[in-house]
XYZ file of C-alpha atoms in Angstrom:
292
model
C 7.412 -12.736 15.814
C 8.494 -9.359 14.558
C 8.265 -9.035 11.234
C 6.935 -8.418 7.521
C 4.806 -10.763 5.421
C 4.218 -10.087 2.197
C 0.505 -12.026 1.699
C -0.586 -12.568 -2.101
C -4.918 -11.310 -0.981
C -7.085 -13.593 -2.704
C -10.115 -11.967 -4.585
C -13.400 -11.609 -2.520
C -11.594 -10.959 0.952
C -10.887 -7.791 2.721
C -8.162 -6.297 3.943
C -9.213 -6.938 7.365
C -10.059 -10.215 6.556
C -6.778 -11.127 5.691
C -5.348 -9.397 8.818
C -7.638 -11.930 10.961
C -6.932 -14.958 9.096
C -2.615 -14.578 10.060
C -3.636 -13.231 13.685
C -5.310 -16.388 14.344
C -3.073 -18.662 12.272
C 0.209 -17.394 14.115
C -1.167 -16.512 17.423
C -0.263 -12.985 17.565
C -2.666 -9.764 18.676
C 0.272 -7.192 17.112
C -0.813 -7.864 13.307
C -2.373 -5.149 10.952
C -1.928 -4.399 7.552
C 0.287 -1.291 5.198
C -2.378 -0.682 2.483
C -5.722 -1.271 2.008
C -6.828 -3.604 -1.260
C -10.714 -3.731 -2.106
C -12.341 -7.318 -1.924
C -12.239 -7.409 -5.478
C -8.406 -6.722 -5.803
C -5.827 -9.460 -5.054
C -2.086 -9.586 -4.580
C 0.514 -8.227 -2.661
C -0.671 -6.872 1.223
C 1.896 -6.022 3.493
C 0.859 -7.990 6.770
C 2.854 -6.330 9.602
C 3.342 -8.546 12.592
C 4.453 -7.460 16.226
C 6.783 -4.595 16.362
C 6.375 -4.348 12.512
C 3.175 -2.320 13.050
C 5.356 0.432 13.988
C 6.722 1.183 10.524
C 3.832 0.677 8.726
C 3.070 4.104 7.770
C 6.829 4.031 5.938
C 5.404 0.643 3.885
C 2.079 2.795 2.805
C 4.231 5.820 1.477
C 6.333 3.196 -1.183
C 5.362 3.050 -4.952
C 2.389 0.615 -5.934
C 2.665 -1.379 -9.301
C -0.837 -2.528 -10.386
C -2.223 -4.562 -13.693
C -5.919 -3.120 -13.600
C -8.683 -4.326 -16.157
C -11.135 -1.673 -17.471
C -14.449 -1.933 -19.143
C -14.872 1.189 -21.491
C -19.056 2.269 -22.263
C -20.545 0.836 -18.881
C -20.126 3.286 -15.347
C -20.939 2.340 -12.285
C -21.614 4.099 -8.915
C -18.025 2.768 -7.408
C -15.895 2.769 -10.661
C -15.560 -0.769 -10.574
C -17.670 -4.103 -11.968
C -19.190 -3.971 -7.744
C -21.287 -1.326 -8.215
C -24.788 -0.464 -9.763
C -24.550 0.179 -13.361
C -25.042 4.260 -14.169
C -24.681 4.732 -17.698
C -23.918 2.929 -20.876
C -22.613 4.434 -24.138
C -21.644 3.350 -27.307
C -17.478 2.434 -27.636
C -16.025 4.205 -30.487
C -12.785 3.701 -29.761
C -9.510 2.552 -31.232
C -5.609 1.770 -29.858
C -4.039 4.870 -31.372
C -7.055 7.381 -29.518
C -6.460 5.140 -26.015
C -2.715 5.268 -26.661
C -2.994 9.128 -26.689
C -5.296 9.275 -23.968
C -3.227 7.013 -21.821
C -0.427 9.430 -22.300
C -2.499 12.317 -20.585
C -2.322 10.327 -17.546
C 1.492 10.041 -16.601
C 3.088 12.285 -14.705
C 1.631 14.018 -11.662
C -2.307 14.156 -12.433
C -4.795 15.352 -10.213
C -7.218 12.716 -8.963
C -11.002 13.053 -6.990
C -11.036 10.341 -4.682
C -13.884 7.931 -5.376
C -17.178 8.235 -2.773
C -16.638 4.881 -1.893
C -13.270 5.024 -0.204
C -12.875 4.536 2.959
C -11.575 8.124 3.475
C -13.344 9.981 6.161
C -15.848 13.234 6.055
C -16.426 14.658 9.417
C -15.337 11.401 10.846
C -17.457 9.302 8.385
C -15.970 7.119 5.888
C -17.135 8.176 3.023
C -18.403 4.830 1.471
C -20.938 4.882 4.005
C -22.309 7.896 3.452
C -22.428 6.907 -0.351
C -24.027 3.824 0.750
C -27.045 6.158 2.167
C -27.383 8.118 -0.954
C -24.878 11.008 0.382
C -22.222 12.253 -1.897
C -19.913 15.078 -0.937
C -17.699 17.040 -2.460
C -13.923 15.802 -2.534
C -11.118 17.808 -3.283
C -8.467 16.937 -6.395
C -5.014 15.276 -4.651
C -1.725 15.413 -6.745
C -0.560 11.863 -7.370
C 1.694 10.763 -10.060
C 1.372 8.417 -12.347
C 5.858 7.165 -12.751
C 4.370 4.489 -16.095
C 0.946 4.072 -17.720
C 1.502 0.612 -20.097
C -0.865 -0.955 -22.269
C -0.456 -4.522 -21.637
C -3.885 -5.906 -23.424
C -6.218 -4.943 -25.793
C -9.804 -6.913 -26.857
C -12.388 -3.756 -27.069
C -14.399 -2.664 -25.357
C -12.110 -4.308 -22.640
C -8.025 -3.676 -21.929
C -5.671 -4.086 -19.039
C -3.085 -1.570 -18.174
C -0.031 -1.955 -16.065
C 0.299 1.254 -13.701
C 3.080 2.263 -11.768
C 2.195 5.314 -9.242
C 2.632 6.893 -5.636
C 0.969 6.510 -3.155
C -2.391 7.269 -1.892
C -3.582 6.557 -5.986
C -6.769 5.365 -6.706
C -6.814 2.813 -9.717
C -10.510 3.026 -9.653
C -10.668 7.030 -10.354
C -8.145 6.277 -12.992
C -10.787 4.036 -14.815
C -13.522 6.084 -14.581
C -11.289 9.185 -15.725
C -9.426 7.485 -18.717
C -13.470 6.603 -19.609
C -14.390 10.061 -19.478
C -11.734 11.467 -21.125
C -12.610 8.968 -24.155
C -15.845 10.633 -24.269
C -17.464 6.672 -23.272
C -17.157 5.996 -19.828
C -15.043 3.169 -17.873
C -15.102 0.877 -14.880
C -12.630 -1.337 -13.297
C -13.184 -5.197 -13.885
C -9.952 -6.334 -11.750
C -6.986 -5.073 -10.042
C -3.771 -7.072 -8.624
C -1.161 -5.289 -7.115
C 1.607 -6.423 -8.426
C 4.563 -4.489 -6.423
C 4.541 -2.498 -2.840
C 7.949 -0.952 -2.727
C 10.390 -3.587 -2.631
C 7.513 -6.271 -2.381
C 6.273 -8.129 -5.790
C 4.040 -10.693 -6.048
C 6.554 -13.111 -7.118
C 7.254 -13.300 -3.757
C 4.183 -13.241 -1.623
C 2.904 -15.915 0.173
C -0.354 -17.511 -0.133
C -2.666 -18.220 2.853
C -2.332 -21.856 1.916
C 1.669 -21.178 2.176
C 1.510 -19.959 5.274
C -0.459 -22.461 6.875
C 1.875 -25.207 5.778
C 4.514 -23.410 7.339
C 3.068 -23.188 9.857
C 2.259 -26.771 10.174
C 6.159 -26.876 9.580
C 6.829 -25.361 12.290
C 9.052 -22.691 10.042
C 6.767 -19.916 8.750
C 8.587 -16.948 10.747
C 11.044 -17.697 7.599
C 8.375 -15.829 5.394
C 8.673 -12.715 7.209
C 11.180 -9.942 5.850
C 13.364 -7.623 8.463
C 11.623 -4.632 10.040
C 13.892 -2.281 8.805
C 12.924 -3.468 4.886
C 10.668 -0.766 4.981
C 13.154 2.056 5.820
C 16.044 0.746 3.098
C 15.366 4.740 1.769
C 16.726 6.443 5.014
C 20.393 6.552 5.651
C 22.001 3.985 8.370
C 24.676 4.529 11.092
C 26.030 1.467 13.895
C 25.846 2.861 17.606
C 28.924 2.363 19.321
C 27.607 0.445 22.654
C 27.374 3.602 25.412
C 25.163 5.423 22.583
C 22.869 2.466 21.769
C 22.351 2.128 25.396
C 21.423 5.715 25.528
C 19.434 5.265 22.260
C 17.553 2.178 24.026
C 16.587 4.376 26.622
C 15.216 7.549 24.534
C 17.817 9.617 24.983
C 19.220 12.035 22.376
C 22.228 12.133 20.677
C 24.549 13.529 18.597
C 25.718 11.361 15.788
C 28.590 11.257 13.179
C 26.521 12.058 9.968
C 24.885 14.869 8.117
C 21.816 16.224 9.028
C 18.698 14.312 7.326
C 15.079 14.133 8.256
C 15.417 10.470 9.939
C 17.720 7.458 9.733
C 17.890 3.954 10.426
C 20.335 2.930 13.909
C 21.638 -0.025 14.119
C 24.086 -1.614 17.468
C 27.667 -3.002 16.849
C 25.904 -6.784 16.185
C 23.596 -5.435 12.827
C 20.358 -5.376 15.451
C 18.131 -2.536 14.490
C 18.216 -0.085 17.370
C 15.695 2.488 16.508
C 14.635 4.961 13.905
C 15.906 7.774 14.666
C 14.943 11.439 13.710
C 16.859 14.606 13.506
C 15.979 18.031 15.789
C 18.132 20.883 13.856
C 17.252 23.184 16.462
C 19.157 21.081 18.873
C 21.499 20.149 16.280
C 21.151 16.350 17.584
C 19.103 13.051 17.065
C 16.089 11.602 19.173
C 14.677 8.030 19.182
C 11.415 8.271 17.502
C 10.562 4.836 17.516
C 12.934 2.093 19.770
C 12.935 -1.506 19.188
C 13.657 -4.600 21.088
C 14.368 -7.139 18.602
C 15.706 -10.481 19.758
């Protein structure tokens, strides 16, 4: 039960939600999630199960690929159709002037994180402090915006396809595109539509899943572990150094020095990610798995 499942989130759940509904459909206590997607969002979530948890943080870091649809002349208090109406202004806006404004946004932008994210202040997320009436100041973050594509247009309302890093907020990019038009936006929908090497072509439905699990097959829907470190480097252990591997020992291995790399033993088994020391001029174990 070690794994990735790429889960297509219907609209209206949470991410945690989702997580719950697979830990008690499969069984398993290991399960969490790479990525959080608001309850109004849907698509791909990248459901982690067993010793999958571990490289979760390597799934969260990939490139997103969203189709969001934006309001323009209505704001609201969470940039999105969720939230309490805070201004409303006439739309005098047509394709060539969002075209142009569009184009301000690719590249790497800088972005103020919405106040309700679940990003912390002193410890506090900070939609609950928003939810009290607290707003704090939040400083820029670089994130860059790879494509920004017009994909529909019926003003005051359009959908754009964006491809970014990570750690983007779609939401902020609403409200901003609104502002720089001079009328103010909010986000209507969202569907992420790619995590890395995950579309949604491929994820699987919670009805899916529970056939196959009726089925008695549904550890077929998960994807390898090590899908989510295909951008480090790979090297096979011979046997006495994937024994020493196994047992978090360092070692010395025949390839150039990089920041980490993927280890695999003589039978294609993933051994361990692996991470390189240049002051010891060698390679230690940083995370060691047991895969059947």
């Amino acid at each position: 039960m070690d794994g990735i499942l790429n889960f297509n989130k219907p609209i209206g759940w949470t991410s945690h939600d989702a997580v719950a509904r697979v830990r008690r459909l499969i069984r398993e206590k290991r399960v969490g999630h790479a990525g959080t997607l608001d309850p109004l969002a849907t698509g791909v979530l990248l459901v982690c199960i067993g010793q999958a948890t571990r490289v979760a943080e390597y799934l969260m870091a990939s490139d997103k690929v969203y189709l969001a649809r934006i309001r323009l002349g209505i704001t609201t208090d969470t940039y999105d159709s969720q939230g309490q109406v805070t201004g409303t202004r006439e739309v005098q806006v047509n394709e060539p002037a969002l075209q142009a404004v569009l184009a301000k946004f690719s590249g790497e932008i800088e972005q103020v994180p919405p106040m309700y994210s679940a990003l912390k202040h002193q410890g506090k997320p900070l939609y609950k402090l928003a939810r009290q009436g607290v707003e704090v100041e939040r400083a820029a973050r670089k994130v860059t915006i790879y494509g920004l594509f017009l994909r529909e247009l019926a003003l005051p309302e359009f959908a754009v396809e964006v491809h970014c890093s990570s750690g983007t907020y779609i939401r902020s990019l609403a409200h901003d595109i609104g502002q720089a038009l001079g009328c103010g936006a909010h986000m209507t929908a969202l569907e992420r539509r790619a995590s890395g090497a995950f579309s949604i072509s491929q994820a699987v439905t919670a009805a899916k899943l529970e056939e196959a699990i009726i089925q008695e097959n549904w550890q077929m829907l998960l994807h390898p572990i090590d899908t989510a470190l295909q951008a480090l480097p790979a090297v096979t252990l011979e046997p006495a150094m994937a024994q020493r591997v196994r047992h978090g020992q360092k070692v010395n291995l025949p390839m150039p020095p990089a920041s980490a790399c993927r280890a695999y033993d003589g039978d294609g088994k993933l051994v361990a990610l692996m991470v390189y020391q240049p002051e010891a001029d060698s390679w230690r174990p940083d995370k060691v798995f047991d895969l059947a």
